[in-house]
CSV table of C-alpha atoms and ligand atoms in Angstrom, one decimal:
chain,number,residue,atom,x,y,z
A,1,MET,CA,-1.0,-12.7,24.1
A,2,ILE,CA,1.6,-10.1,25.1
A,3,THR,CA,-0.7,-7.4,27.7
A,4,GLY,CA,-1.5,-3.8,26.5
A,5,ALA,CA,-1.8,-6.0,22.9
A,6,LYS,CA,-4.2,-4.2,21.0
A,7,GLN,CA,-6.3,-5.4,17.3
A,8,VAL,CA,-8.1,-3.2,14.8
A,9,GLY,CA,-9.5,-3.8,11.4
A,10,ILE,CA,-7.8,-1.2,8.2
A,11,ARG,CA,-10.1,-0.6,5.8
A,12,ILE,CA,-8.5,0.4,3.1
A,13,GLU,CA,-10.8,2.1,0.7
A,14,ALA,CA,-11.2,3.1,-3.8
A,15,ALA,CA,-7.7,4.9,-3.2
A,16,VAL,CA,-5.7,5.8,-5.4
A,17,LYS,CA,-2.1,7.2,-5.2
A,18,SER,CA,0.0,9.2,-8.4
A,19,PHE,CA,3.4,10.6,-8.3
A,20,GLY,CA,4.4,13.9,-9.9
A,21,ARG,CA,2.6,12.7,-13.4
A,22,GLY,CA,3.7,9.3,-13.4
A,23,GLN,CA,1.2,6.4,-13.5
A,24,ARG,CA,-0.8,5.7,-10.5
A,25,ALA,CA,1.6,4.0,-8.1
A,26,VAL,CA,-1.6,2.5,-6.4
A,27,ASP,CA,-5.2,2.6,-8.5
A,28,SER,CA,-9.1,1.8,-7.0
A,29,LEU,CA,-7.5,0.2,-4.1
A,30,ASP,CA,-9.6,-1.7,-2.0
A,31,LEU,CA,-8.3,-3.4,1.1
A,32,ASP,CA,-9.7,-5.1,4.3
A,33,ILE,CA,-7.4,-6.4,6.9
A,34,ARG,CA,-8.9,-8.4,10.0
A,35,ALA,CA,-8.3,-7.4,13.4
A,36,GLY,CA,-5.7,-8.9,14.3
A,37,GLU,CA,-3.9,-10.9,11.3
A,38,LEU,CA,-1.3,-11.2,9.5
A,39,LEU,CA,-1.9,-10.3,6.0
A,40,THR,CA,1.4,-11.2,3.9
A,41,VAL,CA,1.4,-8.6,0.4
A,42,LEU,CA,3.2,-10.2,-2.5
A,43,GLY,CA,3.7,-8.6,-6.2
A,44,PRO,CA,6.6,-7.6,-8.4
A,45,SER,CA,9.5,-5.1,-8.0
A,46,GLY,CA,7.0,-1.3,-8.5
A,47,SER,CA,3.5,-3.4,-7.8
A,48,GLY,CA,2.5,-0.3,-5.7
A,49,LYS,CA,3.7,-2.6,-2.1
A,50,SER,CA,5.9,0.0,0.2
A,51,THR,CA,3.1,3.1,-1.2
A,52,VAL,CA,0.5,1.1,0.3
A,53,LEU,CA,2.5,0.5,3.5
A,54,SER,CA,3.0,4.9,3.1
A,55,LEU,CA,-0.3,4.7,3.1
A,56,LEU,CA,-1.0,3.0,5.6
A,57,ALA,CA,1.1,4.8,8.1
A,58,GLY,CA,0.3,8.2,7.0
A,59,LEU,CA,3.6,9.1,5.7
A,60,ALA,CA,2.1,9.9,2.2
A,61,GLU,CA,-1.7,11.0,1.8
A,62,VAL,CA,-3.6,9.0,-0.9
A,63,ASP,CA,-5.2,11.2,-3.4
A,64,GLU,CA,-8.7,9.5,-3.7
A,65,GLY,CA,-10.3,7.0,-1.2
A,66,ARG,CA,-10.4,7.0,2.6
A,67,ILE,CA,-8.4,4.7,5.0
A,68,TRP,CA,-10.5,3.1,8.3
A,69,PHE,CA,-8.8,2.2,11.0
A,70,GLY,CA,-11.5,0.4,12.8
A,71,GLU,CA,-14.1,3.4,13.2
A,72,GLN,CA,-12.1,6.0,12.2
A,73,ASP,CA,-11.4,7.9,9.8
A,74,VAL,CA,-7.4,7.9,9.7
A,75,THR,CA,-7.1,9.9,6.1
A,76,GLU,CA,-6.3,13.0,7.0
A,77,LEU,CA,-4.5,12.3,10.5
A,78,PRO,CA,-0.1,13.0,10.8
A,79,PRO,CA,1.8,9.4,11.3
A,80,GLU,CA,1.9,10.2,15.0
A,81,ALA,CA,-1.9,9.8,15.9
A,82,ARG,CA,-1.9,6.4,14.5
A,83,LYS,CA,-0.3,4.3,16.7
A,84,VAL,CA,1.6,2.2,13.5
A,85,ALA,CA,5.0,1.4,13.8
A,86,VAL,CA,7.3,0.6,10.6
A,87,VAL,CA,10.4,-2.0,9.4
A,88,PHE,CA,12.5,-1.3,7.0
A,89,GLN,CA,14.1,-3.3,5.5
A,90,SER,CA,17.7,-1.9,6.7
A,91,ALA,CA,17.0,-0.8,10.2
A,92,VAL,CA,16.2,2.4,11.3
A,93,LEU,CA,18.3,2.2,14.9
A,94,TYR,CA,20.6,5.8,16.5
A,95,PRO,CA,23.6,4.4,15.6
A,96,HIS,CA,25.2,6.1,19.1
A,97,LEU,CA,22.6,4.7,21.0
A,98,THR,CA,22.7,1.0,22.3
A,99,LEU,CA,19.9,-1.5,21.3
A,100,ARG,CA,18.2,-0.9,24.0
A,101,GLU,CA,18.4,3.2,23.5
A,102,SER,CA,16.6,2.2,20.4
A,103,ILE,CA,14.8,0.6,21.9
A,104,SER,CA,12.5,2.0,24.7
A,105,PHE,CA,12.6,5.5,22.7
A,106,ALA,CA,9.4,5.8,22.0
A,107,PRO,CA,7.5,4.8,25.0
A,108,LYS,CA,9.9,7.1,27.4
A,109,LEU,CA,9.0,9.6,24.6
A,110,ALA,CA,5.0,8.7,25.1
A,111,LYS,CA,6.1,9.3,29.4
A,112,THR,CA,5.5,4.8,29.7
A,113,PRO,CA,6.1,4.5,33.5
A,114,LYS,CA,10.1,3.4,32.9
A,115,ASP,CA,9.8,0.3,35.7
A,116,GLU,CA,7.0,-0.6,32.1
A,117,ILE,CA,9.8,0.2,29.3
A,118,ASP,CA,11.5,-2.0,31.0
A,119,ARG,CA,9.5,-4.9,31.3
A,120,ARG,CA,8.6,-4.8,27.5
A,121,VAL,CA,12.0,-4.5,25.8
A,122,THR,CA,13.2,-7.7,27.9
A,123,GLU,CA,10.3,-9.4,27.2
A,124,ALA,CA,10.4,-8.3,23.7
A,125,ALA,CA,14.4,-8.7,23.0
A,126,SER,CA,13.9,-12.3,24.8
A,127,TRP,CA,11.3,-12.8,22.2
A,128,LEU,CA,13.5,-12.0,19.5
A,129,GLN,CA,16.8,-14.3,20.7
A,130,ILE,CA,19.0,-10.8,21.4
A,131,SER,CA,17.7,-10.1,24.9
A,132,ALA,CA,22.4,-10.5,25.3
A,133,LEU,CA,23.4,-7.8,22.2
A,134,LEU,CA,21.4,-5.3,24.4
A,135,ASP,CA,23.5,-3.1,25.5
A,136,ARG,CA,25.8,-3.5,22.3
A,137,ARG,CA,25.3,-0.2,19.0
A,138,PRO,CA,24.2,-1.1,15.3
A,139,HIS,CA,27.3,-1.6,14.1
A,140,GLU,CA,28.6,-3.8,16.9
A,141,VAL,CA,26.3,-6.6,15.9
A,142,SER,CA,25.0,-8.8,12.6
A,143,GLY,CA,22.8,-7.4,10.4
A,144,GLY,CA,20.0,-10.5,11.4
A,145,GLU,CA,20.4,-8.8,14.5
A,146,ARG,CA,20.0,-5.0,13.4
A,147,GLN,CA,16.0,-6.3,12.1
A,148,ARG,CA,15.1,-8.1,15.0
A,149,ALA,CA,16.4,-4.7,17.5
A,150,ALA,CA,14.3,-2.6,15.0
A,151,ILE,CA,10.8,-5.5,15.4
A,152,ALA,CA,11.7,-5.2,18.9
A,153,LYS,CA,11.5,-1.2,18.7
A,154,ALA,CA,8.6,-1.4,16.9
A,155,VAL,CA,7.0,-3.7,18.7
A,156,VAL,CA,7.9,-2.5,22.3
A,157,SER,CA,5.7,1.1,22.2
A,158,ARG,CA,2.6,-1.4,21.1
A,159,PRO,CA,0.7,-0.2,18.0
A,160,ALA,CA,-2.2,-1.2,16.8
A,161,LEU,CA,-0.5,-2.3,13.3
A,162,LEU,CA,2.1,-3.1,12.8
A,163,LEU,CA,3.5,-2.6,9.3
A,164,MET,CA,7.0,-4.4,7.4
A,165,ASP,CA,8.4,-3.1,4.3
A,166,GLU,CA,10.7,-6.6,3.0
A,167,PRO,CA,12.2,-6.0,6.3
A,168,PHE,CA,14.5,-9.4,5.3
A,169,SER,CA,15.8,-8.8,2.1
A,170,ALA,CA,19.2,-7.6,2.6
A,171,LEU,CA,19.8,-10.8,4.2
A,172,ASP,CA,21.3,-14.4,3.4
A,173,ALA,CA,18.3,-17.4,2.9
A,174,GLN,CA,18.5,-19.3,5.8
A,175,LEU,CA,18.8,-16.7,8.3
A,176,ARG,CA,15.7,-15.2,6.0
A,177,ARG,CA,13.9,-18.4,7.6
A,178,ALA,CA,14.8,-18.6,10.6
A,179,LEU,CA,13.6,-14.9,11.2
A,180,ARG,CA,10.5,-15.7,9.4
A,181,THR,CA,9.8,-18.6,11.7
A,182,GLN,CA,10.2,-16.0,14.9
A,183,VAL,CA,8.0,-12.3,13.5
A,184,VAL,CA,5.2,-15.8,13.0
A,185,ARG,CA,5.8,-17.0,16.3
A,186,LEU,CA,6.0,-13.2,17.5
A,187,HIS,CA,3.0,-12.4,15.7
A,188,GLN,CA,1.3,-15.4,17.6
A,189,GLU,CA,2.1,-13.3,21.1
A,190,PHE,CA,1.5,-10.3,20.2
A,191,SER,CA,-1.7,-10.7,18.1
A,192,ALA,CA,-1.4,-7.2,16.3
A,193,THR,CA,-2.9,-6.8,13.6
A,194,THR,CA,0.6,-7.0,11.5
A,195,VAL,CA,1.7,-6.3,6.9
A,196,PHE,CA,3.9,-7.8,6.4
A,197,VAL,CA,5.2,-6.6,2.0
A,198,THR,CA,8.0,-8.9,0.6
A,199,HIS,CA,8.3,-10.3,-3.1
A,200,ASP,CA,9.0,-13.3,-2.4
A,201,GLN,CA,7.1,-15.6,-3.0
A,202,GLU,CA,7.7,-18.2,-0.3
A,203,GLU,CA,7.7,-16.2,2.4
A,204,ALA,CA,4.1,-14.6,2.0
A,205,LEU,CA,2.7,-17.8,1.5
A,206,GLY,CA,5.0,-19.1,4.8
A,207,MET,CA,4.1,-16.4,7.4
A,208,GLY,CA,0.7,-14.6,5.9
A,209,ASP,CA,-2.8,-15.9,7.5
A,210,ARG,CA,-3.8,-14.2,4.0
A,211,VAL,CA,-2.3,-13.0,1.0
A,212,ALA,CA,-2.7,-10.1,-1.0
A,213,VAL,CA,-1.8,-9.8,-4.6
A,214,MET,CA,-1.0,-6.7,-6.7
A,215,ARG,CA,0.1,-6.3,-10.2
A,216,ASP,CA,0.5,-2.5,-10.8
A,217,GLY,CA,-1.4,-1.2,-8.1
A,218,ARG,CA,-4.3,-3.2,-8.3
A,219,LEU,CA,-5.1,-5.9,-6.4
A,220,GLU,CA,-5.6,-8.7,-8.2
A,221,GLN,CA,-6.2,-11.5,-5.4
A,222,ILE,CA,-6.5,-12.0,-1.3
A,223,ALA,CA,-6.8,-15.1,-0.2
A,224,PRO,CA,-5.2,-17.5,2.6
A,225,PRO,CA,-2.1,-19.5,1.4
A,226,LEU,CA,-3.1,-22.8,0.6
A,227,GLU,CA,-6.5,-21.4,-1.5
A,228,LEU,CA,-4.0,-18.8,-3.5
A,229,TYR,CA,-2.0,-22.2,-4.7
A,230,ARG,CA,-5.0,-24.1,-5.4
A,231,ASN,CA,-7.5,-21.7,-6.8
A,232,PRO,CA,-5.6,-18.1,-8.6
A,233,VAL,CA,-7.8,-16.2,-10.2
A,234,ASN,CA,-5.7,-16.0,-13.8
A,235,THR,CA,-2.9,-17.0,-15.5
A,236,TRP,CA,-0.9,-14.4,-14.0
A,237,VAL,CA,-1.5,-14.8,-10.0
A,238,ALA,CA,-1.5,-18.9,-10.6
A,239,ASN,CA,2.1,-17.7,-12.1
A,240,PHE,CA,3.1,-16.0,-9.7
A,241,VAL,CA,2.5,-17.8,-6.5
A,242,SER,CA,4.0,-21.1,-8.2
A,243,LEU,CA,6.8,-21.9,-5.6
A,244,GLN,CA,7.7,-23.9,-9.2
A,245,PRO,CA,7.3,-24.1,-12.5
A,246,LEU,CA,3.6,-24.1,-13.4
A,247,ASN,CA,3.1,-25.5,-17.3
A,248,LEU,CA,0.5,-23.0,-19.1
A,249,ILE,CA,-0.6,-25.7,-22.0
A,250,PRO,CA,-2.7,-25.3,-24.6
A,251,ALA,CA,-5.0,-28.0,-23.9
A,252,ARG,CA,-8.7,-28.9,-26.5
A,253,TYR,CA,-11.6,-31.2,-25.2
A,254,GLU,CA,-13.5,-33.9,-26.5
A,255,ALA,CA,-15.0,-37.3,-25.3
A,256,GLY,CA,-13.7,-37.2,-22.4
A,257,HIS,CA,-10.3,-36.5,-23.2
A,258,VAL,CA,-8.2,-33.5,-23.2
A,259,SER,CA,-5.0,-33.2,-26.2
A,260,LEU,CA,-2.3,-30.8,-25.7
A,261,CYS,CA,1.0,-30.0,-27.9
A,262,ASP,CA,-0.9,-30.0,-30.8
A,263,GLY,CA,-2.1,-34.0,-30.3
A,264,ALA,CA,1.0,-35.5,-29.8
A,265,VAL,CA,-0.2,-35.8,-26.0
A,266,ARG,CA,-4.3,-37.5,-25.1
A,267,LEU,CA,-5.0,-37.9,-21.6
A,268,ALA,CA,-7.5,-39.4,-20.2
A,269,VAL,CA,-10.4,-37.7,-18.0
A,270,PRO,CA,-12.5,-38.6,-16.1
A,271,ASP,CA,-14.8,-37.0,-13.6
A,272,ARG,CA,-14.0,-33.5,-15.3
A,273,GLU,CA,-16.4,-32.0,-17.8
A,274,LEU,CA,-14.0,-29.0,-19.4
A,275,PRO,CA,-14.4,-25.9,-21.5
A,276,ALA,CA,-14.2,-27.3,-25.8
A,277,GLN,CA,-10.2,-25.0,-25.6
A,278,PHE,CA,-8.5,-23.4,-22.8
A,279,THR,CA,-5.7,-24.0,-21.4
A,280,LEU,CA,-4.7,-25.9,-18.6
A,281,GLY,CA,-2.7,-24.8,-15.4
A,282,VAL,CA,-0.9,-27.0,-14.4
A,283,ARG,CA,2.4,-27.1,-11.6
A,284,SER,CA,5.3,-29.2,-11.7
A,285,GLU,CA,4.8,-31.3,-8.5
A,286,ASN,CA,1.5,-31.9,-10.3
A,287,LEU,CA,3.3,-33.4,-13.4
A,288,ARG,CA,4.2,-36.9,-13.5
A,289,LEU,CA,6.7,-38.7,-15.7
A,290,LYS,CA,5.8,-42.5,-17.2
A,291,PRO,CA,8.0,-45.3,-18.9
A,292,ALA,CA,6.9,-44.5,-22.6
A,293,GLY,CA,10.5,-46.4,-25.2
A,294,GLU,CA,8.2,-45.1,-28.0
A,295,GLY,CA,6.5,-42.3,-26.0
A,296,SER,CA,6.2,-39.0,-28.4
A,297,LEU,CA,7.7,-36.2,-25.9
A,298,ARG,CA,11.3,-36.5,-24.6
A,299,VAL,CA,13.3,-35.5,-21.2
A,300,LEU,CA,16.0,-32.7,-21.8
A,301,THR,CA,17.1,-32.1,-18.8
A,302,ALA,CA,16.9,-33.8,-15.1
A,303,GLU,CA,17.9,-31.7,-12.3
A,304,ALA,CA,18.6,-32.8,-8.9
A,305,VAL,CA,16.5,-30.2,-6.4
A,306,GLY,CA,17.4,-32.6,-3.3
A,307,GLU,CA,14.8,-36.1,-3.0
A,308,GLN,CA,13.2,-34.4,-6.2
A,309,VAL,CA,14.6,-34.2,-10.2
A,310,LYS,CA,13.7,-32.0,-12.5
A,311,TYR,CA,12.6,-32.3,-15.6
A,312,THR,CA,12.2,-30.1,-18.8
A,313,VAL,CA,10.5,-32.7,-21.2
A,314,ALA,CA,9.8,-31.6,-25.0
A,315,ALA,CA,7.0,-32.5,-27.5
A,316,PRO,CA,6.8,-32.9,-30.9
A,317,ASP,CA,5.3,-29.7,-32.1
A,318,GLY,CA,8.4,-27.5,-29.5
A,319,THR,CA,6.0,-27.4,-26.5
A,320,GLN,CA,8.4,-27.8,-23.3
A,321,LEU,CA,7.0,-29.2,-20.1
A,322,VAL,CA,8.7,-28.5,-16.6
A,323,ALA,CA,7.7,-32.1,-14.4
A,324,LEU,CA,9.1,-33.2,-11.2
A,325,GLY,CA,10.0,-36.6,-10.3
A,326,GLY,CA,11.1,-38.8,-6.8
A,327,ALA,CA,15.3,-39.5,-7.1
A,328,ASP,CA,14.4,-42.5,-6.7
A,329,ARG,CA,13.2,-43.1,-10.6
A,330,VAL,CA,15.8,-41.3,-12.6
A,331,PHE,CA,15.0,-40.4,-16.7
A,332,SER,CA,18.0,-40.1,-17.8
A,333,PRO,CA,17.8,-36.6,-20.5
A,334,ASP,CA,16.4,-37.9,-24.3
A,335,ALA,CA,14.1,-40.9,-23.1
A,336,GLY,CA,10.7,-41.1,-24.3
A,337,VAL,CA,7.8,-41.0,-21.5
A,338,GLU,CA,4.3,-40.0,-21.5
A,339,LEU,CA,2.3,-37.4,-19.3
A,340,ALA,CA,0.0,-38.3,-15.9
A,341,VAL,CA,-1.5,-35.4,-15.4
A,342,ASP,CA,-2.4,-35.3,-11.1
A,343,TRP,CA,-6.6,-34.4,-12.3
A,344,PRO,CA,-7.5,-32.4,-8.8
A,345,ARG,CA,-5.0,-30.1,-8.9
A,346,ALA,CA,-5.0,-28.7,-12.5
A,347,MET,CA,-6.6,-25.4,-13.0
A,348,VAL,CA,-8.5,-24.3,-15.9
A,349,PHE,CA,-8.4,-20.9,-17.5
A,350,ASP,CA,-9.9,-19.3,-20.2
A,351,PRO,CA,-7.5,-19.2,-23.7
A,352,ASP,CA,-8.6,-15.5,-24.1
A,353,THR,CA,-8.4,-13.5,-21.1
A,354,GLY,CA,-6.3,-15.9,-18.7
A,355,GLU,CA,-9.1,-15.5,-15.6
A,356,ARG,CA,-9.8,-19.0,-14.3
A,357,VAL,CA,-13.6,-21.5,-15.2
A,358,GLY,CA,-15.1,-22.6,-12.9
A,359,ALA,CA,-14.1,-19.6,-10.6
A,360,ALA,CA,-17.1,-19.9,-8.0
A,361,ALA,CA,-18.2,-23.5,-8.4
A,362,ALA,CA,-13.8,-24.1,-7.2
B,1,ADP,P1,6.4,-1.5,-4.3
B,1,ADP,O1,7.8,-1.5,-3.6
B,1,ADP,O2,6.2,-2.4,-4.7
B,1,ADP,O3,7.8,-2.2,-5.1
B,1,ADP,P2,5.8,1.0,-5.3
B,1,ADP,O4,5.1,1.0,-4.3
B,1,ADP,O5,7.9,2.0,-4.2
B,1,ADP,O6,6.4,-0.6,-5.4
B,1,ADP,O7,6.3,1.9,-6.9
B,1,ADP,C1,4.5,1.5,-7.1
B,1,ADP,C2,5.1,2.6,-8.4
B,1,ADP,O8,5.4,4.2,-8.3
B,1,ADP,C3,7.0,2.3,-9.2
B,1,ADP,O9,6.4,2.6,-10.4
B,1,ADP,C4,7.7,3.7,-8.8
B,1,ADP,O10,8.3,4.1,-9.4
B,1,ADP,C5,6.6,4.4,-8.4
B,1,ADP,N1,7.2,5.3,-6.9
B,1,ADP,C6,6.7,4.9,-5.5
B,1,ADP,N2,7.0,5.9,-5.0
B,1,ADP,C7,7.5,7.4,-5.7
B,1,ADP,C8,8.1,8.5,-5.3
B,1,ADP,N3,8.4,9.1,-4.4
B,1,ADP,N4,8.3,8.9,-6.6
B,1,ADP,C9,7.8,9.3,-7.9
B,1,ADP,N5,7.0,7.4,-7.8
B,1,ADP,C10,6.7,7.1,-7.0
B,2,MG,MG1,8.9,-1.9,-2.3
């Protein structure tokens, strides 16, 4: 672990924040962030993610509720008293300073001894692979390198809480993946409590120790990535955290069989009791196609996705489903097919409320 790093747990209690007379940007939010964890906050645009970061950083004040850093109530504390560092989408670096000078700025201001600053800068630069760029100015490096410098700048101030607001969203997909891995490694070394905001499912599920899913200023669910993926609390979360298309299909259950698509599909379900009527949630990776000349489903499209093929299939009642298959056995458009559901991975939702059925038992 990098020396000098501190770990603190954070608690947001019943926080409310509105702007002007508008709708609540954050609405009765309770959020526990564990000491030393990397929490990703995932939500669509406008769901209140940046507002949560502003409240944590002290850049905005709550209308109601409290914020705790460990045992300390920081609700009324200004940003500079909170030991927080923020990395935004575009790096806030000083244009006329070299990266080294920008990165050293905060610890210098805090009167940290020079050799200690040099040690921290060297260490952070090495971690983020920008050691060779330290004497350049921001306009002399790429966007990805500027973001790394911004992260180094945040880290050398040894914050109790490191906040990142979509820091890679302006960068291309490949670079984003590389930087994601670097942040995870940095967090393993540095171990500061970290909140990473993103609207990208892959980023949130890939990086987070836990993922907090936000919608309309509220917390929908908070869970480790795999638990969130397998046991989403409702159809909205299930759909939002999907890496591949999710099928939500009205279903009936009777005598060990599920019928879908107005009875055109009838499937035996071993070892599972189901409600008489429900919404079946099945991710395309858990839905397989089997050849069936006289099958009631037809392949509409087949798209190559690396080693897999993504199929759209249609039932006689017009229902369209998405299934993934291996590239070694390809169904042509118009082929007749049957479905096979990976039942242990199937999700069962209330057809009216969309809430997951049997959430507690899972
Ligand atoms: P996200 O980061 O998830 O996209 P934000 O926290 O930026 O969401 O915004 C949440 C809601 O609050 C949005 O409806 C947005 O328009 C509103 N909002 C955010 N900041 C301000 C502001 N400074 N003034 C007025 N409305 C704001
Ligand atoms: Mg935002």
